[in-house]
CSV table of C-alpha atoms in Angstrom, one decimal:
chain,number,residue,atom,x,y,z
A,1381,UNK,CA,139.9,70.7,43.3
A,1382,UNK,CA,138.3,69.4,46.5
A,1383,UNK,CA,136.6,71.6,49.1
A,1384,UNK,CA,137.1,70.6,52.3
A,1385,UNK,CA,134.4,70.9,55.1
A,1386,UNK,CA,136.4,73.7,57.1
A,1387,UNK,CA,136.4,75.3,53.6
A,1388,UNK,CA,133.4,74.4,53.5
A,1389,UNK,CA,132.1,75.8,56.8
A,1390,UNK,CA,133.7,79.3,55.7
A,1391,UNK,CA,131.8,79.6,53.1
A,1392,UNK,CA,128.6,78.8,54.5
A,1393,UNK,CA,129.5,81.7,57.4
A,1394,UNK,CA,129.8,84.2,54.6
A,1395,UNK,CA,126.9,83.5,53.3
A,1396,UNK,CA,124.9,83.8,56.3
A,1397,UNK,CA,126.8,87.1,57.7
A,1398,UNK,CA,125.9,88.4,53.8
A,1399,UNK,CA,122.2,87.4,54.2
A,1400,UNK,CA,122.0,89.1,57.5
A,1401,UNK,CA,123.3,91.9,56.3
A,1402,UNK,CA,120.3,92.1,53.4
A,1403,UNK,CA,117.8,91.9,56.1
A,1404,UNK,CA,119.3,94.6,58.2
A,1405,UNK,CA,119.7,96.7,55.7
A,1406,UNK,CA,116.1,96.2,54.2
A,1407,UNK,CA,114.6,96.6,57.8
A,1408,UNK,CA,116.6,99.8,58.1
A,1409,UNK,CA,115.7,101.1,55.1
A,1410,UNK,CA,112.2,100.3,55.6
A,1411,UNK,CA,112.5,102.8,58.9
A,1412,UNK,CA,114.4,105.4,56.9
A,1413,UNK,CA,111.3,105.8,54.1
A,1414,UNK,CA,108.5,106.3,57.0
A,1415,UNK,CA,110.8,108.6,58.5
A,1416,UNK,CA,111.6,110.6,55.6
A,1417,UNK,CA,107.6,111.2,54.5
A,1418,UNK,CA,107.0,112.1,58.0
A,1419,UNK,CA,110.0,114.3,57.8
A,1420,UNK,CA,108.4,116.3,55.3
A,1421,UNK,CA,105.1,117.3,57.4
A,1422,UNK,CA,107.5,118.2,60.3
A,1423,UNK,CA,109.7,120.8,57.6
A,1424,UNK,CA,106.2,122.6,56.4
A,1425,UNK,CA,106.7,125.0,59.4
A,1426,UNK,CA,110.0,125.9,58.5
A,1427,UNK,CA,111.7,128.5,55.9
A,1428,UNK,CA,115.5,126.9,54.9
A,1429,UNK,CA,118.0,127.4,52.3
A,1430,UNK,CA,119.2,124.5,50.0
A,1431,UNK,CA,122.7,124.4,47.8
A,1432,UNK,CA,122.5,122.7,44.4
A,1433,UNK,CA,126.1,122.2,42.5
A,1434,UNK,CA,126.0,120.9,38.8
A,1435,UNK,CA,128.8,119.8,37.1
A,1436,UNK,CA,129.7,118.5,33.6
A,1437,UNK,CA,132.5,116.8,32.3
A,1438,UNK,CA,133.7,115.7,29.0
A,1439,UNK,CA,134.5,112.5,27.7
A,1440,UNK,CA,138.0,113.1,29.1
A,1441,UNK,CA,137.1,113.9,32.4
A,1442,UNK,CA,137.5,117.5,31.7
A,1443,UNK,CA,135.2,119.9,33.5
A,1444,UNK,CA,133.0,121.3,30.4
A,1445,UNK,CA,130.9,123.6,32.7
A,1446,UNK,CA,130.1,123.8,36.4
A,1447,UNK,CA,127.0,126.3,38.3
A,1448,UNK,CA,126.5,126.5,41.7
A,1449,UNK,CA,122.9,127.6,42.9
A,1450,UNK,CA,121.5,128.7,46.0
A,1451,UNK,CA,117.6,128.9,46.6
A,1452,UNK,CA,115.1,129.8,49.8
A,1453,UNK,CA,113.0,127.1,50.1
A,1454,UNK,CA,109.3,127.2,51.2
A,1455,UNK,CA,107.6,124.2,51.8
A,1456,UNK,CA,103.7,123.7,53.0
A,1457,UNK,CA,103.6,120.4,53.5
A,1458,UNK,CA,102.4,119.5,50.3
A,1459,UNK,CA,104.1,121.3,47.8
A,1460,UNK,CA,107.2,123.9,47.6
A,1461,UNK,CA,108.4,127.1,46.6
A,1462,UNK,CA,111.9,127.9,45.9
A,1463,UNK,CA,113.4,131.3,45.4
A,1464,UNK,CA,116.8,131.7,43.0
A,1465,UNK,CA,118.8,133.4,45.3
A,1466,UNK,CA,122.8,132.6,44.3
A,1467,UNK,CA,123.7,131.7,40.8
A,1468,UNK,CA,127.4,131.7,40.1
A,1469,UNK,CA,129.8,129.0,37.8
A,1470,UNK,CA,132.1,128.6,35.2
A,1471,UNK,CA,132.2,126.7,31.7
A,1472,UNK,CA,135.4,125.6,29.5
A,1473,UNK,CA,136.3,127.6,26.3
A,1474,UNK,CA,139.5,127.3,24.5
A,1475,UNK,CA,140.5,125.3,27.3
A,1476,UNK,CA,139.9,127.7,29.9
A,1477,UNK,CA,137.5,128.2,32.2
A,1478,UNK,CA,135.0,131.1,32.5
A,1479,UNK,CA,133.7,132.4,35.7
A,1480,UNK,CA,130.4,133.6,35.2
A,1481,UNK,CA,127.3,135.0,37.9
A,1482,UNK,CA,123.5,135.1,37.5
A,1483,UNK,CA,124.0,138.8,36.5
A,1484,UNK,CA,126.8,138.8,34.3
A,1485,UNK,CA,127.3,137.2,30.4
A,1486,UNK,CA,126.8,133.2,30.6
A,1487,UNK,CA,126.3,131.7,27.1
A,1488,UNK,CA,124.3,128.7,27.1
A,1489,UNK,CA,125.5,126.2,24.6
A,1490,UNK,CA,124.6,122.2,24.9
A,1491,UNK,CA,126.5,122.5,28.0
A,1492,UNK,CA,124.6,125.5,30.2
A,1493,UNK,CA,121.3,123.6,28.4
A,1494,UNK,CA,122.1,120.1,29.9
A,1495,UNK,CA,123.0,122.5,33.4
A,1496,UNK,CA,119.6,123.8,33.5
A,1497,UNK,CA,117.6,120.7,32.8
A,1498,UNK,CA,119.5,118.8,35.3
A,1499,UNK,CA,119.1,121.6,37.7
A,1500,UNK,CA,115.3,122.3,37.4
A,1501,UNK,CA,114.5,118.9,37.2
A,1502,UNK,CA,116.7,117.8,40.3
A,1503,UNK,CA,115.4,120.8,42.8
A,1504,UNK,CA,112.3,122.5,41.2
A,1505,UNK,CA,109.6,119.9,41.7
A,1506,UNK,CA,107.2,122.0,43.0
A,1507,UNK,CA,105.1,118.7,43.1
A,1508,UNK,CA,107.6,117.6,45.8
A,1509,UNK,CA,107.3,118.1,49.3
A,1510,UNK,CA,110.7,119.3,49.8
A,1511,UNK,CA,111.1,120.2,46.0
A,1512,UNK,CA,113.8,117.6,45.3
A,1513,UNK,CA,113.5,115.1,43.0
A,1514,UNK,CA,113.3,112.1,44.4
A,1515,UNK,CA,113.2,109.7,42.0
A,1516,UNK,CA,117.4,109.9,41.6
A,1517,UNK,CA,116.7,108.4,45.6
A,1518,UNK,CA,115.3,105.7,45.6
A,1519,UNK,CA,114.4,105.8,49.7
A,1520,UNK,CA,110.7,106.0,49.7
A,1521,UNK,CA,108.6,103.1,50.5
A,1522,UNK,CA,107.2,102.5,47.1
A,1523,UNK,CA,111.1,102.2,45.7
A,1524,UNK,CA,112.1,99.9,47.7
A,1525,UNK,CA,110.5,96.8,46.7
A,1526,UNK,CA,113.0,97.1,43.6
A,1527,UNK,CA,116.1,97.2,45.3
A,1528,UNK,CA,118.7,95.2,46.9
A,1529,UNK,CA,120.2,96.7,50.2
A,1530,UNK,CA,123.0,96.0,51.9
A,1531,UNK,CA,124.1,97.0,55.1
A,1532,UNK,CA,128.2,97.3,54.6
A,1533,UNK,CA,129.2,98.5,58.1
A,1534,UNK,CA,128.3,100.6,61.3
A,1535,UNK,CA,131.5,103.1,62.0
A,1536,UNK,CA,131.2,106.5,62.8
A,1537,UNK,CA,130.7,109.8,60.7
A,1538,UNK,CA,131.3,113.3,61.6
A,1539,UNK,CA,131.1,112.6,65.8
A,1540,UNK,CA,127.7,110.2,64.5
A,1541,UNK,CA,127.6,106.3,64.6
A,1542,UNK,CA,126.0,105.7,60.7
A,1543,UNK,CA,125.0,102.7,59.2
A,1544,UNK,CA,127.0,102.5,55.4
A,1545,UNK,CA,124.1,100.8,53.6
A,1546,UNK,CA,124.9,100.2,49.6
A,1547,UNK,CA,121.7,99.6,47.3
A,1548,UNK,CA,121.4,98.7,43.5
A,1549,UNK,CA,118.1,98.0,41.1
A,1550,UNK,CA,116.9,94.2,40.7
A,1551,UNK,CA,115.7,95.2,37.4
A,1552,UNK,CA,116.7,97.8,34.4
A,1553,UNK,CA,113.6,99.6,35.3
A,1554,UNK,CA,115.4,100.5,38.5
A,1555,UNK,CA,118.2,102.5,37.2
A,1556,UNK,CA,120.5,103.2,40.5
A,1557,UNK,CA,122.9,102.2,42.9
A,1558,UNK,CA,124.9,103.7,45.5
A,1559,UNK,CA,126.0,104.0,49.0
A,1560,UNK,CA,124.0,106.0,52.1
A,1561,UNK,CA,124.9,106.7,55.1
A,1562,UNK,CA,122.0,106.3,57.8
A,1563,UNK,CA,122.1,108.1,61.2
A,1564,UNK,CA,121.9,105.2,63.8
A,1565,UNK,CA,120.2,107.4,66.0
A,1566,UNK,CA,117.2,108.7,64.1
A,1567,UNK,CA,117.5,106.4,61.1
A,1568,UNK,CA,117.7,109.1,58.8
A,1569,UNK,CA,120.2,109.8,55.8
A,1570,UNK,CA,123.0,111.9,56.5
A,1571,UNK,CA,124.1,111.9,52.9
A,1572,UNK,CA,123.4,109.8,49.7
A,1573,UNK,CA,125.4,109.1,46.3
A,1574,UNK,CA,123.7,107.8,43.3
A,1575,UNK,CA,124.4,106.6,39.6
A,1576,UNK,CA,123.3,104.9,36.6
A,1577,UNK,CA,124.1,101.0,37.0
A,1578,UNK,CA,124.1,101.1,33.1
A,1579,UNK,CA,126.3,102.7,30.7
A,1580,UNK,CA,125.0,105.3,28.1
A,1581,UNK,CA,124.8,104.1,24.8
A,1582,UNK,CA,128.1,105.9,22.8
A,1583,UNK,CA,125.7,107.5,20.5
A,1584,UNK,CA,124.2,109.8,23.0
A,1585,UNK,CA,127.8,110.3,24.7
A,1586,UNK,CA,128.7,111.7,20.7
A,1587,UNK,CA,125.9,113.9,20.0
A,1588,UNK,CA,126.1,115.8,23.7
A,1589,UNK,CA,130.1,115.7,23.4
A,1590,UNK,CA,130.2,115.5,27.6
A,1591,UNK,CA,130.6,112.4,29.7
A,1592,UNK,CA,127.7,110.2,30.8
A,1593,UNK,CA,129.0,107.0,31.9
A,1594,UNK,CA,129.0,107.8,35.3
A,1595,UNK,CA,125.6,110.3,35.7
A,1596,UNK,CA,125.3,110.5,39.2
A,1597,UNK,CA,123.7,112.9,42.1
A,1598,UNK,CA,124.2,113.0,45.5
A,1599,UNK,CA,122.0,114.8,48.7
A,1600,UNK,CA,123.1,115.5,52.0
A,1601,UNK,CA,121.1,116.2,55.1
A,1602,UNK,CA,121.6,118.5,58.2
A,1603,UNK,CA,120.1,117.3,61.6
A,1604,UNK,CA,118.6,120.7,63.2
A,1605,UNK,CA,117.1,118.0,66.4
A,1606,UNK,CA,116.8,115.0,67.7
A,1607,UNK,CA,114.3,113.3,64.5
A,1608,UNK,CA,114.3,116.8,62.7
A,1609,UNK,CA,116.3,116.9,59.9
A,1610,UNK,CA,116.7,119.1,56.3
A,1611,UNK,CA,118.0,118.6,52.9
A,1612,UNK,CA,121.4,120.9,52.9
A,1613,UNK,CA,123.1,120.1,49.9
A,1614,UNK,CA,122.6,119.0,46.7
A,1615,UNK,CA,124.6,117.8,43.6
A,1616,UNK,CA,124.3,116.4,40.1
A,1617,UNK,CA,127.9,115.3,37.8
């Protein structure tokens, strides 16, 4: 088959508009990790509340067990405490689902186990300056360097122009992809999905009997003021 040179000349357009869209995104990006760290200090003088949902599904896409949390969150700038102030969800169990609360009878199981690791691991980093996790995110400036951005479209989100910026790992050691949406404005997330861009080997699937292939968690932001903004919600399925 022959190209033509208008064919030709099409192609080569796509190309460019794709490169240009690497290098927005990447500047972008770049402004969205300063902006986050200096975030942080800006949050220290302020008590909030964060929401953490956790859900679990089986290898047939059946919920297997779902907790909602809700903690007080102190940070100081350097480090952050979190108080367990709402615990309520529900697991499966002869193919019904149990509603259960912080107070009443939960049995744990494989399932409420794999809950509470993903849970403390995703919000409790006390080592964190907003005590989230941040290595399921990879938006700070030392993360970068080991992933491709891609700036997808500027539309508008919730009353706010966003930039839709997707992003995936050059390399197996950097495990995630997804989609963001940036606030135009202050260049800050308004929310971000994540997942694994590998799948889990079927021998880990077997032994934990609840679906992996798509392990994934996703943050959401609320903007309190112009360049002030705080982590609101936060999931992990």
């Amino acid at each position: 088959m022959r190209i033509t040179n208008r064919a030709m000349r099409i192609i080569s357009f796509l190309l460019i508009l794709n490169c240009q869209g690497q290098d927005n995104a990447v500047e972008i990006m770049a402004k969205v990790a300063t902006n986050l760290e200096r975030e942080s200090e800006l949050r220290k003088s302020y008590v909030y509340t964060q929401k953490l949902l956790t859900r679990l599904l089986r290898t047939n896409s059946k919920l297997a067990r779902e907790e909602r949390r809700e903690y007080t969150v102190t940070p100081d700038g350097k480090s952050t405490k979190k108080k367990l102030v709402l615990l309520e969800g529900q697991y499966e169990k002869d193919k019904k689902l149990h509603p259960y609360t912080e107070t009443s009878d939960r049995p744990l199981g494989i399932d409420g186990v794999m809950v509470q690791i993903l849970a403390d691991n995703s919000v409790n980093d006390e080592e964190s300056k907003d005590g989230i996790g941040m290595d399921y995110f990879p938006f700070l400036p030392g993360d970068l360097p080991g992933y491709n951005f891609n700036l997808v479209k500027t539309e508008t989100y919730r009353g706010r122009p966003v930039h839709r910026i997707s992003f995936v790992g050059k390399t197996k050691k950097n495990p995630w992809e997804g989609e963001a949406l940036i606030d135009v404005e202050d260049l800050h997330p308004l929310s971000i999905q994540t997942k694994l861009n590998f799948k889990m080997p079927l021998l880990v699937k077997t032994m934990l009997g609840t679906n992996l292939r798509q392990t994934g968690f996703s943050l959401t932001y609320t903007r309190i003021a112009p360049g002030l903004w705080f982590p609101a919600t936060y999931g992990t399925e």
